[in-house]
Short mmCIF file of C-alpha atoms and ligand atoms in Angstrom, two decimals:
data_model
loop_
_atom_site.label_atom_id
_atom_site.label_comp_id
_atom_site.label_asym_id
_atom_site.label_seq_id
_atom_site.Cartn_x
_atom_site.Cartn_y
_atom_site.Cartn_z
CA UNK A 27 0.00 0.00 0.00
CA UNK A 28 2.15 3.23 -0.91
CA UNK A 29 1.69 6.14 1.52
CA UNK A 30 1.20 8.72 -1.62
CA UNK A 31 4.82 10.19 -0.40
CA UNK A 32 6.98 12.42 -2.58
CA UNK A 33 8.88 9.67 -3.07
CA UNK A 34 5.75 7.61 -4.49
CA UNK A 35 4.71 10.82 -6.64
CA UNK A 36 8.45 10.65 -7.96
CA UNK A 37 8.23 7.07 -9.17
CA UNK A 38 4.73 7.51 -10.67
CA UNK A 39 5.11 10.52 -12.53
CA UNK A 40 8.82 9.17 -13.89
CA UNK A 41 5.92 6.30 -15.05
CA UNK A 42 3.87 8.67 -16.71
CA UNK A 43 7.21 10.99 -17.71
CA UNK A 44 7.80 8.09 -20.29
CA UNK A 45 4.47 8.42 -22.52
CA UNK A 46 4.30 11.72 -22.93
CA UNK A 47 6.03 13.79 -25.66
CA UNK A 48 6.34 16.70 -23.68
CA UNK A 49 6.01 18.00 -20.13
CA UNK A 50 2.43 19.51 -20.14
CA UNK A 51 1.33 23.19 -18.93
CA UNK A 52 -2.32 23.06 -18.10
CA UNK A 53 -4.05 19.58 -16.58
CA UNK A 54 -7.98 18.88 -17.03
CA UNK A 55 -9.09 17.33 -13.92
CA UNK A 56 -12.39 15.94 -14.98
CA UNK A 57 -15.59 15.07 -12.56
CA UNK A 58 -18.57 12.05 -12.89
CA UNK A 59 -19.33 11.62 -16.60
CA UNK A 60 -17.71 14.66 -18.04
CA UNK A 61 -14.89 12.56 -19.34
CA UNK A 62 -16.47 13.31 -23.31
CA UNK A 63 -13.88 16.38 -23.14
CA UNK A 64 -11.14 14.08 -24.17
CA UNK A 65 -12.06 13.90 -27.92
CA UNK A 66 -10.94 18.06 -27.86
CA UNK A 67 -7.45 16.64 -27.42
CA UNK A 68 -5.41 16.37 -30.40
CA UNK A 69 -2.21 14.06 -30.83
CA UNK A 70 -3.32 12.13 -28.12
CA UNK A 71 -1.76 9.54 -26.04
CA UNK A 72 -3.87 7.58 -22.83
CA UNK A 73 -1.99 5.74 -20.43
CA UNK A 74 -4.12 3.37 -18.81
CA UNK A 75 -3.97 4.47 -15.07
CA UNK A 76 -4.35 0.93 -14.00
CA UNK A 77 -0.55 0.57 -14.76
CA UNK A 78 0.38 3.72 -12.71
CA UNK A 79 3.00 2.33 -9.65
CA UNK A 80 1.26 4.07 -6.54
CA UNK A 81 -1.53 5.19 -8.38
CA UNK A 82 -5.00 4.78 -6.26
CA UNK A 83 -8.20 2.70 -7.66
CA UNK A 84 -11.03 3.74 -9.35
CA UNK A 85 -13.99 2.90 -7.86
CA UNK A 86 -17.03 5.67 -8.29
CA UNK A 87 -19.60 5.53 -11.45
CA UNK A 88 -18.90 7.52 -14.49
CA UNK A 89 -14.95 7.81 -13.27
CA UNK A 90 -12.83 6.23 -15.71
CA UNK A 91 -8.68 6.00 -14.96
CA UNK A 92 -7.40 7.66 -17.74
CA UNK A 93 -5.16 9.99 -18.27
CA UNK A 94 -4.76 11.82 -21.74
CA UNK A 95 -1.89 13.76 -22.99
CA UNK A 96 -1.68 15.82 -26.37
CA UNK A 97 -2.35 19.23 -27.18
CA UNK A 98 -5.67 21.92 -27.16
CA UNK A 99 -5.17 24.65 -29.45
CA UNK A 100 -1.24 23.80 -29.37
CA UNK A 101 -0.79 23.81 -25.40
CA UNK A 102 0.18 21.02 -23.67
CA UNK A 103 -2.18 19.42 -21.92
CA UNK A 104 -2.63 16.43 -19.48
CA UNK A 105 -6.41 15.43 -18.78
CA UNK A 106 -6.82 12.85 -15.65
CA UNK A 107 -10.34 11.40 -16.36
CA UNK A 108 -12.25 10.61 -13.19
CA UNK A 109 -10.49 11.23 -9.59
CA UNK A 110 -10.46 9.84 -6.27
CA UNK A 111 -13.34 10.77 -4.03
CA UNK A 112 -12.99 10.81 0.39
CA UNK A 113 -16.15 8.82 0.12
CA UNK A 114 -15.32 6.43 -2.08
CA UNK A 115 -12.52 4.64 1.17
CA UNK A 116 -9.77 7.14 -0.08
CA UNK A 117 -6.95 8.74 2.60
CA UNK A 118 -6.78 12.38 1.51
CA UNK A 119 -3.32 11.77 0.77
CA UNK A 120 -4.44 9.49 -2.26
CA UNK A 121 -7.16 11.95 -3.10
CA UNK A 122 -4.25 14.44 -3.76
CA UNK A 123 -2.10 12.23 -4.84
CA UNK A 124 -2.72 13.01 -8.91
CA UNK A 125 -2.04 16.55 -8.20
CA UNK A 126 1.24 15.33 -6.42
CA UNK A 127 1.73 13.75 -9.48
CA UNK A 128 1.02 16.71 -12.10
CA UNK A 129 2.97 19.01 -10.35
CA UNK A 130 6.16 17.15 -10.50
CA UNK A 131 5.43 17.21 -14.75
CA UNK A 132 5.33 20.33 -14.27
CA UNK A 133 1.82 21.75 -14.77
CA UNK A 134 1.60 25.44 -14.28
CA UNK A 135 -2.38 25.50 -14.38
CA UNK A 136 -5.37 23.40 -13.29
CA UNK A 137 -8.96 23.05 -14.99
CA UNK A 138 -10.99 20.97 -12.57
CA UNK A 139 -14.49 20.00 -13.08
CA UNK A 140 -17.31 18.98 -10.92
CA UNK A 141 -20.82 18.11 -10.60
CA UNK A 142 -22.93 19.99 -7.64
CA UNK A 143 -26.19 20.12 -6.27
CA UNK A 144 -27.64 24.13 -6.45
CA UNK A 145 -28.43 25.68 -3.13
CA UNK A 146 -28.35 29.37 -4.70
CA UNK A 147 -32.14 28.85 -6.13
CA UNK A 148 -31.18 31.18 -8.81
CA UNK A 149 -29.20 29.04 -10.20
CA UNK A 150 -30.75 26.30 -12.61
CA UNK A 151 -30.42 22.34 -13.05
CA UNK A 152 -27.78 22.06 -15.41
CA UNK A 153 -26.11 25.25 -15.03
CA UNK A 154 -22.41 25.57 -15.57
CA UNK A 155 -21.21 27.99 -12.23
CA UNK A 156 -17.47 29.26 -11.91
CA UNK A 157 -16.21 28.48 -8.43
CA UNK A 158 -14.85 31.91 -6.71
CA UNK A 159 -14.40 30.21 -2.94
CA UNK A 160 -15.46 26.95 -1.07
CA UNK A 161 -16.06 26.03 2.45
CA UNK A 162 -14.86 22.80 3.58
CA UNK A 163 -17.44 21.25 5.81
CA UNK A 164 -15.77 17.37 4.81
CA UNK A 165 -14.46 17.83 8.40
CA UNK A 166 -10.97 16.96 7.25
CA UNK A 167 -7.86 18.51 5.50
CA UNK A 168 -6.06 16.81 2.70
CA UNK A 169 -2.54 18.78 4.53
CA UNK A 170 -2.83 17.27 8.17
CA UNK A 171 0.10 15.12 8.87
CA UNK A 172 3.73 15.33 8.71
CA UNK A 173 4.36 18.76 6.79
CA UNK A 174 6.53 17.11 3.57
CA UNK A 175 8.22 20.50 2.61
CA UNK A 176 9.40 19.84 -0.49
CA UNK A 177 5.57 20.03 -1.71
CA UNK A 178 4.56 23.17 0.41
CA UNK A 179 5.24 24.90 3.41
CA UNK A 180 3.12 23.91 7.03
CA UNK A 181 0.40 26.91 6.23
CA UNK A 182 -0.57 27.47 2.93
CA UNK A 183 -2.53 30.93 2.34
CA UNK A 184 -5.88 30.21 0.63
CA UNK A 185 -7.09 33.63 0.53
CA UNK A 186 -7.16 34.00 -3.15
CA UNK A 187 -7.55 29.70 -3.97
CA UNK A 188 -9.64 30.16 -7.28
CA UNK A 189 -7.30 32.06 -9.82
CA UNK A 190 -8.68 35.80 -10.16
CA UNK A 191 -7.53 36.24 -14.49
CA UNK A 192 -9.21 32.37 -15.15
CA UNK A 193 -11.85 33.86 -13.08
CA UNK A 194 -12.63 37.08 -15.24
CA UNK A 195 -12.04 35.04 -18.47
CA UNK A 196 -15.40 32.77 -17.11
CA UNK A 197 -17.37 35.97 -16.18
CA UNK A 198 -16.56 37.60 -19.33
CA UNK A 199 -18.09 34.22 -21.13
CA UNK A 200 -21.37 34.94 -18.92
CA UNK A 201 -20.76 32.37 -15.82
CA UNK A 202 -21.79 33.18 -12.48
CA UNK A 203 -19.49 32.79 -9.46
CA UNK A 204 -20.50 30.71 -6.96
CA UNK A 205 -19.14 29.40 -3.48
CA UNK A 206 -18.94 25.72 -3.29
CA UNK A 207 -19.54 23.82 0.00
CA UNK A 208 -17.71 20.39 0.35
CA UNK A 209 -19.27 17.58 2.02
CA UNK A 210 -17.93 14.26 2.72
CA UNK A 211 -21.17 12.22 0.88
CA UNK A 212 -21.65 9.51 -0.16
CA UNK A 213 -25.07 10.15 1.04
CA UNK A 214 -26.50 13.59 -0.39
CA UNK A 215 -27.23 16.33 2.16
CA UNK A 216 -30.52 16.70 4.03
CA UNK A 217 -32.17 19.75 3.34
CA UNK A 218 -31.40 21.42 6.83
CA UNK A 219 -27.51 20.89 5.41
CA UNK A 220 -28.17 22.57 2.38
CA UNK A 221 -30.14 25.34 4.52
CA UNK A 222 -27.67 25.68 6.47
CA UNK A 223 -24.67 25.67 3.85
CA UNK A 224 -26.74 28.20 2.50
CA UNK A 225 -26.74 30.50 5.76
CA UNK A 226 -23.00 30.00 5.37
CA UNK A 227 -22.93 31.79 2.00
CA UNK A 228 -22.51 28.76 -0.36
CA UNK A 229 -24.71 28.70 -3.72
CA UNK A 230 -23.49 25.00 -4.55
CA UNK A 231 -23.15 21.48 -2.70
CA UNK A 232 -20.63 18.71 -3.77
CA UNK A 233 -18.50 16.17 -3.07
CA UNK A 234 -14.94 16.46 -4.38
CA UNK A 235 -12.15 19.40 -5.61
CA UNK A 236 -12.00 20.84 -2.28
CA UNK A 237 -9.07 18.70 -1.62
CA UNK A 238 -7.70 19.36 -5.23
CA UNK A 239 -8.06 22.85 -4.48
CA UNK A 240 -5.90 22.87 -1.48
CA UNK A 241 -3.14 20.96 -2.78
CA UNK A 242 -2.69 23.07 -5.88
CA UNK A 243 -2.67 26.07 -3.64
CA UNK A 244 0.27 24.69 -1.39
CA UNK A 245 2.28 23.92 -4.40
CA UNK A 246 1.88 26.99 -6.12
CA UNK A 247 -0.43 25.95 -9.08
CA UNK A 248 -3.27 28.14 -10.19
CA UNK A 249 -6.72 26.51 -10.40
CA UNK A 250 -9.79 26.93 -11.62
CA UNK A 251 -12.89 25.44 -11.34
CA UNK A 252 -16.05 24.53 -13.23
CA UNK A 253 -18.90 23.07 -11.57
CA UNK A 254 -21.76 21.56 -13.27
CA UNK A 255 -25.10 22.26 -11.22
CA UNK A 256 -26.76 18.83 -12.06
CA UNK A 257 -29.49 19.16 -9.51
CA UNK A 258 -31.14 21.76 -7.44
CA UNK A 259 -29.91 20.52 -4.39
CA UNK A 260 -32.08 18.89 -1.43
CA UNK A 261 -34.90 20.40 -0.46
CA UNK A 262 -34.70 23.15 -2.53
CA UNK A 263 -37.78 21.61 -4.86
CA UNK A 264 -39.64 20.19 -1.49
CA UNK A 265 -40.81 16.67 -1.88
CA UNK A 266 -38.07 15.67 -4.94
CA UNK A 267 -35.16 12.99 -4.40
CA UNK A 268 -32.04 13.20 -5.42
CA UNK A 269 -30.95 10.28 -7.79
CA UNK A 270 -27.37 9.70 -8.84
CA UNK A 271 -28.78 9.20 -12.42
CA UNK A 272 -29.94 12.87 -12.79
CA UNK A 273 -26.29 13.68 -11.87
CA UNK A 274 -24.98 12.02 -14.50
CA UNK A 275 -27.34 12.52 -17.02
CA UNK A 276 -26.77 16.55 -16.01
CA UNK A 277 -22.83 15.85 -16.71
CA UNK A 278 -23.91 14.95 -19.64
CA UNK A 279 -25.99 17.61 -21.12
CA UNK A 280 -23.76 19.99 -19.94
CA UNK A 281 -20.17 18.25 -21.40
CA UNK A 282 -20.54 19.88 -24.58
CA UNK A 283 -20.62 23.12 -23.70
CA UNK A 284 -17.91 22.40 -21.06
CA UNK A 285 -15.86 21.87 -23.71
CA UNK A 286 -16.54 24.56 -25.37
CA UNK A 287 -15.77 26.80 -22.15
CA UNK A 288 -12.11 25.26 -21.70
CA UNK A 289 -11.68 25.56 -25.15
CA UNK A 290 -11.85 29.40 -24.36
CA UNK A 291 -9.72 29.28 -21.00
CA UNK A 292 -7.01 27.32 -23.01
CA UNK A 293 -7.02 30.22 -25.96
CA UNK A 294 -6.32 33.04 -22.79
CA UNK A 295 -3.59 31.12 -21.57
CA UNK A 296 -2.36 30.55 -24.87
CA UNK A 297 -2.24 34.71 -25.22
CA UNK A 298 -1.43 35.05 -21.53
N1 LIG B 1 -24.94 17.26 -3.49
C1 LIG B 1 -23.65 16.87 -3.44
N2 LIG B 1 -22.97 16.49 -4.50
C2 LIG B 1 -23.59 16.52 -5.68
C3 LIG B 1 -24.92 16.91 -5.81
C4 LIG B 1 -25.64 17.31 -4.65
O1 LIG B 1 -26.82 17.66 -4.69
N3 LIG B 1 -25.23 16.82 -7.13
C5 LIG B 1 -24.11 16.39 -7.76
N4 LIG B 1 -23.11 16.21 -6.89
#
């Protein structure tokens, strides 16, 4: 069982180092069944994660271990299809771990996607929503333990987590910001969670990328984040449930124009 060490990100991404023509700048971190925005990446090589020394095992619907390398509009680019959830069993040192891993190849910039329930009841099923903050309510930090400081230093500042020019570039396309609240799951929240997330100033409910988030922030990497509202979260429509189904049948609907969205972030860091 590797302990998703620097050491164990060293021998993983010398692994992956071997595939790839050449080290790539941005990374696509896609969420449950938005894994369609591979076919946007050209000259493409997928290394069958499976494979990976160290790497952790898939387990959650719609999350296929892939990783992708080739090129978007002539940037290199790594996409890691499907990640590692808390709730799926996970140590938040192997939810990190790809991250870990990306860094070392020297990514410079992170597009991470998601799939959220909406507490903001402005917002619509199936909305795409750029993340400008989160709260962590998962009652756990991916960080805790012995400080390795070779990754990051013992108190990483997270005042400005969500990058501020990827940020404007997602306004300026017409998304809303929204604050993302990050529960452990696997079971959804009740509705006097999503209330009270909602006293708490988050518009959107999920699962995942908080831990991402963190990690990129301690080691320097800009991130941004695109969540895909599947759902109007509990109790906002009183009386519906909450089936995994309409989450990934939202993913769905929405991938396309996902892609079309990174296209655009990819084309401003292109002119950056
Ligand atoms: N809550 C948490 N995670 C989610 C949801 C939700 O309503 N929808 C999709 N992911």
């Amino acid at each position: 069982m590797p302990e998703y060490n620097y050491s164990d990100a060293e021998e993983s991404s010398q692994y992956i180092k071997q595939f790839i023509k050449s080290n790539p700048q941005t990374a696509i971190i896609s969420g449950s069944g938005l894994g369609d925005i591979a076919d946007m990446i050209q000259d493409s090589i997928t290394i069958d994660t499976t494979k990976i020394p160290n790497w952790p095992k898939h387990s959650a619907p719609g999350h296929e271990g892939k990783i992708i390398s080739g090129t978007i509009e002539g940037r290199n680019v790594i996409m890691l299809q499907g990640r590692f959830h808390y709730y799926e069993g996970h140590s938040m040192k192997a939810v990190i771990f790809p991250v870990r891993v990306i860094a070392m190849l020297g990514v410079k910039e992170i597009i991470l996607t998601n799939a959220s329930g909406a507490i903001n009841d402005s917002y619509h099923a199936g909305e795409i929503i750029a993340v400008k903050d989160h709260i962590n309510l998962m009652g756990t930090n991916p960080l805790i333990g012995p400080n390795e400081s070779k990754w990051n230093e013992r108190f990483p500042d997270m005042t400005n987590a969500y990058d501020k020019k990827m940020l404007n570039v997602l306004s300026s396309l017409g998304l809303k910001q929204g604050v993302y609240a990050a529960f452990s799951g696997p079971s959804f929240e009740t509705p006097s969670e999503v209330r009270m997330a909602g006293i708490l100033g988050a518009d959107l409910a999920g699962m995942s990328t908080v831990p991402e988030v963190i990690a990129a922030n301690a080691m320097g990497i800009r991130i941004t984040v695109l969540s895909c509202a599947t759902n109007m979260a509990a109790g906002i429509q009183p009386e519906k449930r909450l089936t995994v189904q309409e989450v990934l049948d939202g993913s769905k609907r929405a991938s396309e124009k996902l892609s079309g969205i990174i296209m655009s972030l990819i084309k401003y860091l292109n002119q950056e």
